[in-house]
Short mmCIF file of C-alpha atoms in Angstrom, two decimals:
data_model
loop_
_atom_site.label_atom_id
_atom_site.label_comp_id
_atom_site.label_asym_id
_atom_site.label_seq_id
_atom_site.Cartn_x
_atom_site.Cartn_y
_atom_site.Cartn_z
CA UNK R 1 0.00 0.00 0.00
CA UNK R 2 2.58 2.32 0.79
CA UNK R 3 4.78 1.57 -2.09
CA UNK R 4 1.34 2.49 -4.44
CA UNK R 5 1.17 5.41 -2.14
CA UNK R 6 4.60 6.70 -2.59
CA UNK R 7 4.58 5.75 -6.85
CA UNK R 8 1.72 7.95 -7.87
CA UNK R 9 3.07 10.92 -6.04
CA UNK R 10 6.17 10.67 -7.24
CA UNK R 11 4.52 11.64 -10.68
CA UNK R 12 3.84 15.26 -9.24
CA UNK R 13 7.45 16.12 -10.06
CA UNK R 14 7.94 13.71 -13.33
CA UNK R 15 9.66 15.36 -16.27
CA UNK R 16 7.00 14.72 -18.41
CA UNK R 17 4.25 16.47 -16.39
CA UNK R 18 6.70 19.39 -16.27
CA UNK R 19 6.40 19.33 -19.84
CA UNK R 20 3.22 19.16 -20.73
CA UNK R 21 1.85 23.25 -21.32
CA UNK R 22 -0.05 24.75 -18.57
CA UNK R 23 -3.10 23.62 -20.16
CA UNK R 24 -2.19 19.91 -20.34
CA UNK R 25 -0.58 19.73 -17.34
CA UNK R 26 -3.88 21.15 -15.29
CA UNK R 27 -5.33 18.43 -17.27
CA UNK R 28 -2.86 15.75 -16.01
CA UNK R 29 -2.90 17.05 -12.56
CA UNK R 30 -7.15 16.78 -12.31
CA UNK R 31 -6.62 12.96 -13.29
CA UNK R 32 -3.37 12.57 -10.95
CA UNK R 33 -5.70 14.50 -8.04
CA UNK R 34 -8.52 11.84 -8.75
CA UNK R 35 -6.49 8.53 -8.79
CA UNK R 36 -4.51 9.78 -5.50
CA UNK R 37 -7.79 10.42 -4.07
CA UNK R 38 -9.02 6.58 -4.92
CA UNK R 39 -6.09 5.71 -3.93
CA UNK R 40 -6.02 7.34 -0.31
CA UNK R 41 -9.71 6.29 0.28
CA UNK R 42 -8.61 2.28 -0.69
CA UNK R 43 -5.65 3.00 1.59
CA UNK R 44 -7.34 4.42 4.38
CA UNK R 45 -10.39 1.52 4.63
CA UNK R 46 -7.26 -1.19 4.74
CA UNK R 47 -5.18 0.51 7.34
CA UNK R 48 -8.38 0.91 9.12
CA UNK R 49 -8.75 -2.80 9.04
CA UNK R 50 -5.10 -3.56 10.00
CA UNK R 51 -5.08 -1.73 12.99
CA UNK R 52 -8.27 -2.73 14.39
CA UNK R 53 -6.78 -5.35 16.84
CA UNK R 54 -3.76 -3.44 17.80
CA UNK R 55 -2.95 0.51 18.84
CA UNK R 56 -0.20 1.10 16.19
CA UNK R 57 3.04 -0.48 14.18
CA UNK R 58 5.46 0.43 16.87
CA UNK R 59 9.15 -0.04 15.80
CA UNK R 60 9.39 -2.85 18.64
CA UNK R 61 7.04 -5.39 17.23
CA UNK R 62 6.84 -4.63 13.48
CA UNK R 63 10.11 -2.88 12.71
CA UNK R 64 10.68 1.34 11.38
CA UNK R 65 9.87 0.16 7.82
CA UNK R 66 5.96 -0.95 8.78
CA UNK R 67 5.86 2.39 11.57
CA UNK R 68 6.69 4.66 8.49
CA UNK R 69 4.90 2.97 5.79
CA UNK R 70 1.73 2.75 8.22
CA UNK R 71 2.23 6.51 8.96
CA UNK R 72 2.57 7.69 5.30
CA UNK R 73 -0.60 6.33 4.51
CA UNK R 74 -2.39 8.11 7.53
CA UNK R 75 -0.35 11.38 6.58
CA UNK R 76 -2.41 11.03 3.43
CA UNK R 77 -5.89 10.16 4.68
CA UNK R 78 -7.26 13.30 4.38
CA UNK R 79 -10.56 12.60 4.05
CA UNK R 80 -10.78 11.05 7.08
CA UNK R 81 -9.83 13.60 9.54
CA UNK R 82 -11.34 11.53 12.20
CA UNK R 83 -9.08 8.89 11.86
CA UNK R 84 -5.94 11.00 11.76
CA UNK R 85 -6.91 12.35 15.27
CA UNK R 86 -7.18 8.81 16.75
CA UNK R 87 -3.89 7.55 15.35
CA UNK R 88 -2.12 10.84 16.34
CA UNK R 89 -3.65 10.23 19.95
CA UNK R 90 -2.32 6.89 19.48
CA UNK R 91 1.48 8.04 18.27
CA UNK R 92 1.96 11.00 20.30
CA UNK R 93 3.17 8.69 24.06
CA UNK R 94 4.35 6.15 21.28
CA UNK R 95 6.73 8.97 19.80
CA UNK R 96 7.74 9.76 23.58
CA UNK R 97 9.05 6.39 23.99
CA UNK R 98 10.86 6.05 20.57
CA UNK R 99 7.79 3.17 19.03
CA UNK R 100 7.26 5.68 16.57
CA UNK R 101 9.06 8.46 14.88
CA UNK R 102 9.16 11.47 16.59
CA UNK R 103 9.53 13.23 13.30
CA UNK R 104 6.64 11.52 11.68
CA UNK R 105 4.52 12.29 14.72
CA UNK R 106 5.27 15.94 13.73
CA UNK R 107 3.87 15.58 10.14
CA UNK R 108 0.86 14.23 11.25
CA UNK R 109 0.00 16.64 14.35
CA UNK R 110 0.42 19.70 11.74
CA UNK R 111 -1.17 17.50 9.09
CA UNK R 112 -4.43 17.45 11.23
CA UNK R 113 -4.05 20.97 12.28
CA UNK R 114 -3.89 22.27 8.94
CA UNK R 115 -7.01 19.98 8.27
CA UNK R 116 -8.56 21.53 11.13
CA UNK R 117 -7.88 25.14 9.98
CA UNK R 118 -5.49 25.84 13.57
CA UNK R 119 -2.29 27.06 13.27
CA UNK R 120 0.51 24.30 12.64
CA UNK R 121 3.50 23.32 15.70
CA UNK R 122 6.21 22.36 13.33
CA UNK R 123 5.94 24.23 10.11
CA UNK R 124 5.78 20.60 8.18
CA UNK R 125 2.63 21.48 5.99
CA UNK R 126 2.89 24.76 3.11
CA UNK R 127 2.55 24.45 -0.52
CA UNK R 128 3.80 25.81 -3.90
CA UNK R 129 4.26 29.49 -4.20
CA UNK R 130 5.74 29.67 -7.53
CA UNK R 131 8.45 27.80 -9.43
CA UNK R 132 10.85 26.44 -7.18
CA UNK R 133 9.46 28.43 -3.97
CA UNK R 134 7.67 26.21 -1.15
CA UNK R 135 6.02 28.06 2.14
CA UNK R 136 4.78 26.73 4.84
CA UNK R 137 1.26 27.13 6.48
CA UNK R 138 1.12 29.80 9.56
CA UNK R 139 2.69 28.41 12.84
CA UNK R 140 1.77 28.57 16.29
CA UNK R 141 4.37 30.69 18.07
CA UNK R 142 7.36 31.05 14.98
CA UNK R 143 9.77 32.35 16.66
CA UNK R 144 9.82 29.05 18.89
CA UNK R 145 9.25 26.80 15.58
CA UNK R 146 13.20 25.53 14.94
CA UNK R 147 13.49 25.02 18.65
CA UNK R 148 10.29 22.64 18.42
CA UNK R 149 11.53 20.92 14.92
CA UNK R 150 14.90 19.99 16.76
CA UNK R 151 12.97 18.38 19.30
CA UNK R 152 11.50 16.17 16.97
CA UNK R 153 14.98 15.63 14.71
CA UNK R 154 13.38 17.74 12.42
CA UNK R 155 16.20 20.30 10.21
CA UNK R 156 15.82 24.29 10.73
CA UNK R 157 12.82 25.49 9.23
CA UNK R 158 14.97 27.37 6.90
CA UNK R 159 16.70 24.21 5.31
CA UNK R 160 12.95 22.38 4.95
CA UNK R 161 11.83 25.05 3.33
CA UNK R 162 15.16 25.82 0.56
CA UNK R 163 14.56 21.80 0.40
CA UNK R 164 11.21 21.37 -0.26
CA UNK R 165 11.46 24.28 -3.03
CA UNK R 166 12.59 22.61 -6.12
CA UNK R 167 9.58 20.37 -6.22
CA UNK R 168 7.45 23.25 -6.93
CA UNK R 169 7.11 23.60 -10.38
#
């Protein structure tokens, strides 16, 4: 699931979409959107499923590899806000004791704040603001917002950010 997951996003920043004229490419992108979309609610349905007898994937018992690949497909489950709150009620003592990935836990608590319309801990979610410039969403408290991202292993804001730019075509 996560492999899917990761495969069809990757084609956000293929060549050949960058390409394509504006026209084409918005044309692309609506049929990318839709088949990410399928492909989130499929996702989200089976993880559901998986985790019904147990709290999580911790690192322990299943290994980093099933924690992150579990996690990514949360991350993504947009539609189902609901269900990212549980799990990140679920991840944030798991995070505390090192079952989970601090850093992941990060993603996910600004993932569901940005779904939620509050301001964001860790600067993690943004978007596109032209070619090769990526922003983040507002942030609780800014000027605190590196010290937070180290706490979670996360790299300055700055670096994220001058990172995270050349994907934004």
């Amino acid at each position: 699931m996560a492999e899917a997951d990761r495969l069809v996003r990757r084609e956000f920043f293929s060549p050949e979409l960058a390409a394509l004229s504006q026209e084409k490419r918005r044309a692309a992108m609506r049929d990318l959107d839709a088949r990410i979309v399928a492909l989130d609610q499929r996702n989200t349905a089976e993880l559901k499923a998986l985790l019904a007898p147990r709290d999580w994937f911790t690192v322990g018992d299943f290994g980093a590899r099933a924690d992150e690949d579990a996690w990514l497909l949360v991350q993504h489950a947009d539609l189902d806000v609901a269900f990212q709150k549980d799990v990140l009620r679920r991840l944030e003592p798991l995070a505390a004791s090192g079952q989970t990935s601090p850093a992941n836990f990060a993603f996910l608590f600004d993932r569901v704040a940005t779904n939620e319309g509050r301001l964001q801990r860790y600067g993690t979610q943004g978007g596109c603001a032209g070619p090769g410039v990526w922003r983040p969403n507002e942030q609780e408290d800014p000027a605190r917002v590196d010290e937070r991202r180290a706490s979670v292993s996360l790299p300055p804001l700055a670096v994220y950010v001058k990172e995270s730019g050349p994907g934004c075509l």
